[in-house]
Short mmCIF file of C-alpha atoms in Angstrom, two decimals:
data_model
loop_
_atom_site.label_atom_id
_atom_site.label_comp_id
_atom_site.label_asym_id
_atom_site.label_seq_id
_atom_site.Cartn_x
_atom_site.Cartn_y
_atom_site.Cartn_z
CA MET A 278 -9.39 -12.17 6.07
CA ALA A 279 -7.16 -14.53 4.42
CA ASN A 280 -4.06 -14.03 6.32
CA ARG A 281 -3.16 -14.40 9.95
CA PRO A 282 -4.20 -11.72 12.21
CA ILE A 283 -1.09 -9.51 13.09
CA ILE A 284 -2.78 -7.16 15.28
CA GLN A 285 -5.44 -8.16 17.72
CA VAL A 286 -7.27 -5.52 19.84
CA LYS A 287 -9.59 -7.14 22.44
CA ASP A 288 -11.93 -5.48 24.98
CA LEU A 289 -10.09 -2.35 24.85
CA ILE A 290 -10.89 0.46 27.13
CA ALA A 291 -9.17 3.90 26.78
CA GLN A 292 -9.59 6.13 29.68
CA TYR A 293 -7.80 9.45 31.21
CA GLY A 294 -8.85 9.71 34.64
CA SER A 295 -12.45 9.26 34.80
CA ASP A 296 -13.10 10.42 31.23
CA ARG A 297 -13.74 7.25 29.10
CA ILE A 298 -12.68 7.82 25.47
CA LEU A 299 -13.18 4.48 23.96
CA ASP A 300 -15.21 1.35 25.33
CA GLN A 301 -14.75 -2.50 24.44
CA ILE A 302 -12.84 -2.08 21.28
CA ASN A 303 -12.42 -5.25 19.28
CA PHE A 304 -10.90 -5.84 15.75
CA GLN A 305 -8.14 -7.62 14.02
CA VAL A 306 -5.69 -6.44 11.19
CA ALA A 307 -4.59 -9.14 8.84
CA GLU A 308 -0.86 -9.40 7.77
CA GLY A 309 -0.19 -7.44 4.75
CA GLU A 310 -3.33 -5.51 4.86
CA ILE A 311 -4.03 -1.64 4.72
CA PHE A 312 -6.47 -0.74 7.58
CA VAL A 313 -7.78 2.66 8.13
CA ILE A 314 -9.09 4.07 11.32
CA LEU A 315 -11.41 7.01 10.85
CA GLY A 316 -14.10 9.01 12.16
CA GLY A 317 -14.95 12.54 12.78
CA SER A 318 -12.90 14.86 15.10
CA GLY A 319 -12.70 13.77 18.75
CA CYS A 320 -13.97 10.38 18.24
CA GLY A 321 -10.69 8.70 19.68
CA LYS A 322 -8.88 7.65 16.49
CA THR A 323 -5.28 8.84 17.67
CA THR A 324 -6.18 7.77 21.02
CA LEU A 325 -6.71 4.28 19.56
CA LEU A 326 -3.51 4.46 17.72
CA ARG A 327 -1.36 5.58 20.90
CA HIS A 328 -2.85 2.36 22.71
CA ILE A 329 -2.20 -0.09 19.87
CA VAL A 330 1.62 0.81 19.79
CA GLY A 331 2.04 0.98 23.32
CA LEU A 332 2.56 4.84 23.95
CA ASP A 333 -0.41 4.86 26.32
CA PRO A 334 -1.50 1.77 28.60
CA PRO A 335 -5.11 0.76 28.39
CA HIS A 336 -7.50 1.03 31.15
CA ALA A 337 -8.66 -2.69 30.38
CA GLY A 338 -8.13 -5.02 27.59
CA LYS A 339 -5.48 -6.34 25.45
CA VAL A 340 -3.32 -5.54 22.36
CA LEU A 341 -1.57 -8.28 20.74
CA LEU A 342 1.25 -7.18 18.07
CA ASP A 343 2.41 -10.15 16.08
CA GLY A 344 1.14 -12.67 18.95
CA VAL A 345 2.69 -10.72 21.93
CA ASP A 346 0.24 -8.73 24.14
CA ILE A 347 2.12 -5.57 24.79
CA CYS A 348 0.04 -4.61 27.83
CA THR A 349 1.50 -7.46 29.98
CA CYS A 350 4.87 -8.39 28.27
CA GLY A 351 8.20 -7.35 29.88
CA ASP A 352 10.56 -4.91 28.57
CA ALA A 353 12.59 -7.12 26.83
CA ALA A 354 9.72 -8.60 24.74
CA PHE A 355 8.34 -4.94 24.28
CA ALA A 356 11.93 -3.88 22.79
CA LYS A 357 11.50 -6.79 20.34
CA ILE A 358 8.09 -5.66 19.38
CA LEU A 359 9.42 -2.08 18.76
CA LYS A 360 11.94 -3.39 15.98
CA LYS A 361 8.89 -4.72 14.13
CA ILE A 362 6.85 -1.71 13.85
CA GLY A 363 7.51 1.76 12.27
CA ILE A 364 5.36 4.92 13.22
CA LEU A 365 4.95 8.07 11.23
CA PHE A 366 3.82 10.76 13.43
CA GLN A 367 1.25 13.69 12.66
CA GLY A 368 3.51 16.22 11.24
CA ALA A 369 6.56 13.95 10.57
CA ALA A 370 7.88 14.92 14.10
CA LEU A 371 11.58 15.05 12.61
CA PHE A 372 14.18 16.69 15.00
CA GLY A 373 14.83 20.31 13.67
CA SER A 374 18.59 20.25 14.75
CA MET A 375 19.45 16.94 12.76
CA THR A 376 19.77 16.38 9.18
CA VAL A 377 17.21 14.26 7.21
CA ALA A 378 19.70 11.43 7.01
CA GLU A 379 20.34 11.86 10.92
CA ASN A 380 16.77 11.64 11.41
CA VAL A 381 16.40 8.49 9.51
CA ALA A 382 19.41 7.01 11.05
CA LEU A 383 18.13 7.36 14.76
CA PRO A 384 16.32 3.76 14.88
CA LEU A 385 19.38 2.18 13.18
CA ALA A 386 21.71 3.46 15.59
CA GLU A 387 19.54 2.91 18.42
CA TYR A 388 18.25 -0.68 17.89
CA THR A 389 21.20 -2.50 15.45
CA GLY A 390 24.69 -1.83 16.62
CA LEU A 391 25.75 -1.89 12.86
CA PRO A 392 28.91 0.15 11.88
CA ALA A 393 28.52 3.66 10.88
CA ALA A 394 29.22 3.11 7.17
CA GLN A 395 26.53 0.35 6.90
CA ILE A 396 24.09 2.65 8.66
CA GLU A 397 24.89 5.44 6.38
CA GLU A 398 24.07 3.11 3.20
CA MET A 399 20.99 1.82 4.55
CA VAL A 400 19.76 5.48 5.30
CA ARG A 401 20.57 6.13 1.54
CA LEU A 402 18.52 3.40 0.37
CA ARG A 403 15.61 4.33 2.71
CA LEU A 404 15.54 7.85 1.37
CA CYS A 405 15.67 6.62 -2.11
CA ARG A 406 12.73 4.47 -1.50
CA VAL A 407 10.81 7.59 -0.60
CA ASN A 408 12.09 9.42 -3.42
CA LEU A 409 14.44 11.69 -1.25
CA GLY A 410 17.67 10.55 -2.60
CA GLY A 411 19.96 13.50 -2.55
CA TYR A 412 18.29 15.28 0.54
CA GLU A 413 20.46 13.33 3.13
CA ASN A 414 22.17 16.72 4.12
CA HIS A 415 19.05 18.83 4.34
CA MET A 416 17.78 20.30 7.43
CA PRO A 417 13.90 19.90 8.19
CA HIS A 418 13.31 23.58 7.71
CA GLU A 419 14.80 23.43 4.19
CA ILE A 420 12.34 20.86 2.86
CA SER A 421 8.55 20.95 1.97
CA GLY A 422 5.73 19.49 4.21
CA GLY A 423 5.53 16.80 1.65
CA MET A 424 9.06 16.09 1.81
CA LYS A 425 9.04 15.91 5.63
CA LYS A 426 6.16 13.14 5.57
CA ARG A 427 8.31 11.24 3.23
CA ALA A 428 11.44 11.67 5.53
CA GLY A 429 9.27 10.65 8.45
CA LEU A 430 8.05 7.61 6.49
CA ALA A 431 11.76 6.70 5.50
CA ARG A 432 12.50 6.80 9.25
CA ALA A 433 9.65 4.74 10.21
CA MET A 434 10.56 2.21 7.57
CA ALA A 435 14.39 2.29 8.83
CA LEU A 436 14.30 -1.16 10.42
CA SER A 437 12.28 -2.82 7.81
CA PRO A 438 9.09 -3.27 9.94
CA LYS A 439 6.33 -5.58 9.52
CA ILE A 440 3.97 -3.25 10.69
CA LEU A 441 3.61 0.83 9.65
CA PHE A 442 1.51 3.00 11.63
CA LEU A 443 0.44 6.44 10.07
CA ASP A 444 -1.19 9.18 11.75
CA GLU A 445 -2.77 11.41 9.53
CA PRO A 446 -0.12 11.23 6.62
CA GLY A 447 -1.89 13.56 4.35
CA ALA A 448 -2.90 16.12 6.74
CA GLY A 449 -1.87 19.71 5.71
CA LEU A 450 -0.61 18.60 2.26
CA ASP A 451 -1.98 19.83 -0.79
CA PRO A 452 -4.00 17.37 -2.86
CA VAL A 453 -1.40 16.44 -5.29
CA THR A 454 1.09 16.08 -2.73
CA ALA A 455 -1.42 13.98 -0.59
CA ALA A 456 -1.88 11.76 -3.52
CA GLY A 457 1.87 11.32 -3.87
CA ILE A 458 1.96 9.93 -0.33
CA ASP A 459 -1.26 7.55 -1.05
CA GLU A 460 0.96 6.17 -3.95
CA LEU A 461 4.08 5.60 -1.89
CA ILE A 462 1.87 3.70 0.84
CA LEU A 463 0.19 1.57 -1.92
CA ASP A 464 3.80 0.86 -3.55
CA ILE A 465 5.51 -0.20 -0.12
CA ASN A 466 2.61 -2.25 0.79
CA ARG A 467 2.39 -3.88 -2.73
CA THR A 468 6.17 -4.58 -3.03
CA LEU A 469 7.31 -5.28 0.85
CA GLY A 470 3.86 -6.68 2.00
CA THR A 471 4.03 -4.28 4.86
CA THR A 472 0.91 -4.18 7.05
CA MET A 473 -0.27 -0.73 7.19
CA VAL A 474 -2.56 0.89 10.01
CA ILE A 475 -3.67 4.37 8.86
CA VAL A 476 -5.36 7.01 11.06
CA THR A 477 -7.24 9.70 8.84
CA HIS A 478 -10.27 11.66 8.04
CA GLU A 479 -9.38 12.18 4.56
CA LEU A 480 -12.11 10.55 2.48
CA ALA A 481 -10.08 10.79 -0.92
CA SER A 482 -7.03 9.14 0.53
CA VAL A 483 -9.33 6.34 2.18
CA PHE A 484 -10.94 5.56 -0.98
CA ARG A 485 -7.59 5.28 -2.68
CA VAL A 486 -5.77 2.99 -0.32
CA ALA A 487 -7.93 1.52 2.12
CA GLN A 488 -8.69 -2.42 2.03
CA ARG A 489 -10.83 -2.12 5.13
CA VAL A 490 -11.75 0.35 7.75
CA ILE A 491 -13.36 1.02 10.92
CA MET A 492 -15.28 3.94 11.67
CA LEU A 493 -15.36 5.44 15.30
CA ALA A 494 -17.94 7.74 16.93
CA LYS A 495 -17.60 10.02 19.70
CA ASP A 496 -21.02 9.36 21.29
CA ALA A 497 -20.68 5.76 21.07
CA LYS A 498 -17.09 5.75 22.28
CA GLY A 499 -16.41 2.59 19.78
CA ILE A 500 -16.79 1.34 16.39
CA ILE A 501 -19.97 1.99 14.73
CA ALA A 502 -19.07 0.36 11.37
CA GLU A 503 -16.50 -2.08 9.64
CA GLY A 504 -15.81 -3.08 6.05
CA SER A 505 -14.54 -1.69 2.85
CA PRO A 506 -15.15 2.10 2.09
CA GLU A 507 -17.51 1.34 -0.72
CA GLN A 508 -19.57 -1.27 1.41
CA LEU A 509 -20.04 1.43 3.92
CA ARG A 510 -20.75 4.21 1.63
CA ASP A 511 -23.25 2.39 -0.55
CA HIS A 512 -24.78 -0.34 1.81
CA SER A 513 -24.42 0.83 5.53
CA ASP A 514 -27.81 0.79 7.38
CA ASN A 515 -26.41 3.63 9.79
CA PRO A 516 -27.47 7.28 8.66
CA ALA A 517 -24.30 8.72 10.43
CA VAL A 518 -22.01 6.26 8.38
CA ARG A 519 -23.74 7.08 5.01
CA ARG A 520 -23.50 10.91 5.78
CA PHE A 521 -19.55 10.39 6.49
CA PHE A 522 -18.74 8.52 3.47
CA ASN A 523 -21.08 10.87 1.20
CA ARG A 524 -19.97 14.05 2.73
CA GLN A 525 -23.43 15.05 3.58
CA SER A 526 -24.56 17.04 6.68
CA GLU A 527 -27.62 16.38 8.72
CA THR A 528 -29.14 19.34 7.32
CA SER A 529 -28.75 18.19 3.53
CA VAL A 530 -30.13 14.75 4.37
CA LEU A 531 -33.11 16.22 6.17
CA ASN A 532 -33.76 18.42 2.98
#
């Protein structure tokens, strides 16, 4: 990786009670990279994401965001880190009782102390950035699923974060709308240099946006492959990886 690592995960163990989900996870994400975490259902993709952003504490190991270990830093240091990241949750997670603009304004009101007029202008710019200009006063139930995802992305971008985390950004969307979200991700990365960490199992999206991926497996409780999607599809020596990237069942390979 040419750029410095902005995310470092070291010997991470994720465990709920006695149930170990991930064991000894190690990887880095370079500044400005589009990095994808993928794997089959139940392999721990979202669990890993929750640990990286500090929603869940690890059983052991370290997570460094922009050089700060979020597992051991104090509240003040963690608050500074939160200003550097944005999160698009699965399903967008908009507040149904608030307008689109009010949803996007939340991080600005919470962390900046800017006057209302300036926040309003910044919200307008963020919504225009995701092609939702003019929808400021719509309620979440009045817009489509794809528009909700874009509104959630605008909220994640509200503080101009250095890192964006996106959990299944194309889930539940038709192929055309999902492709539009992918194009938006590429445009944000290209024009702003934002580091992207994306959790997905959508292969079309992976091949469209990912610069590098790691693949998790439930049985291994960890990473079984790392590289570009094309490398893993065409050259991996792991049969499970090849099946995943070529959309093959075990039965079809045996036949």
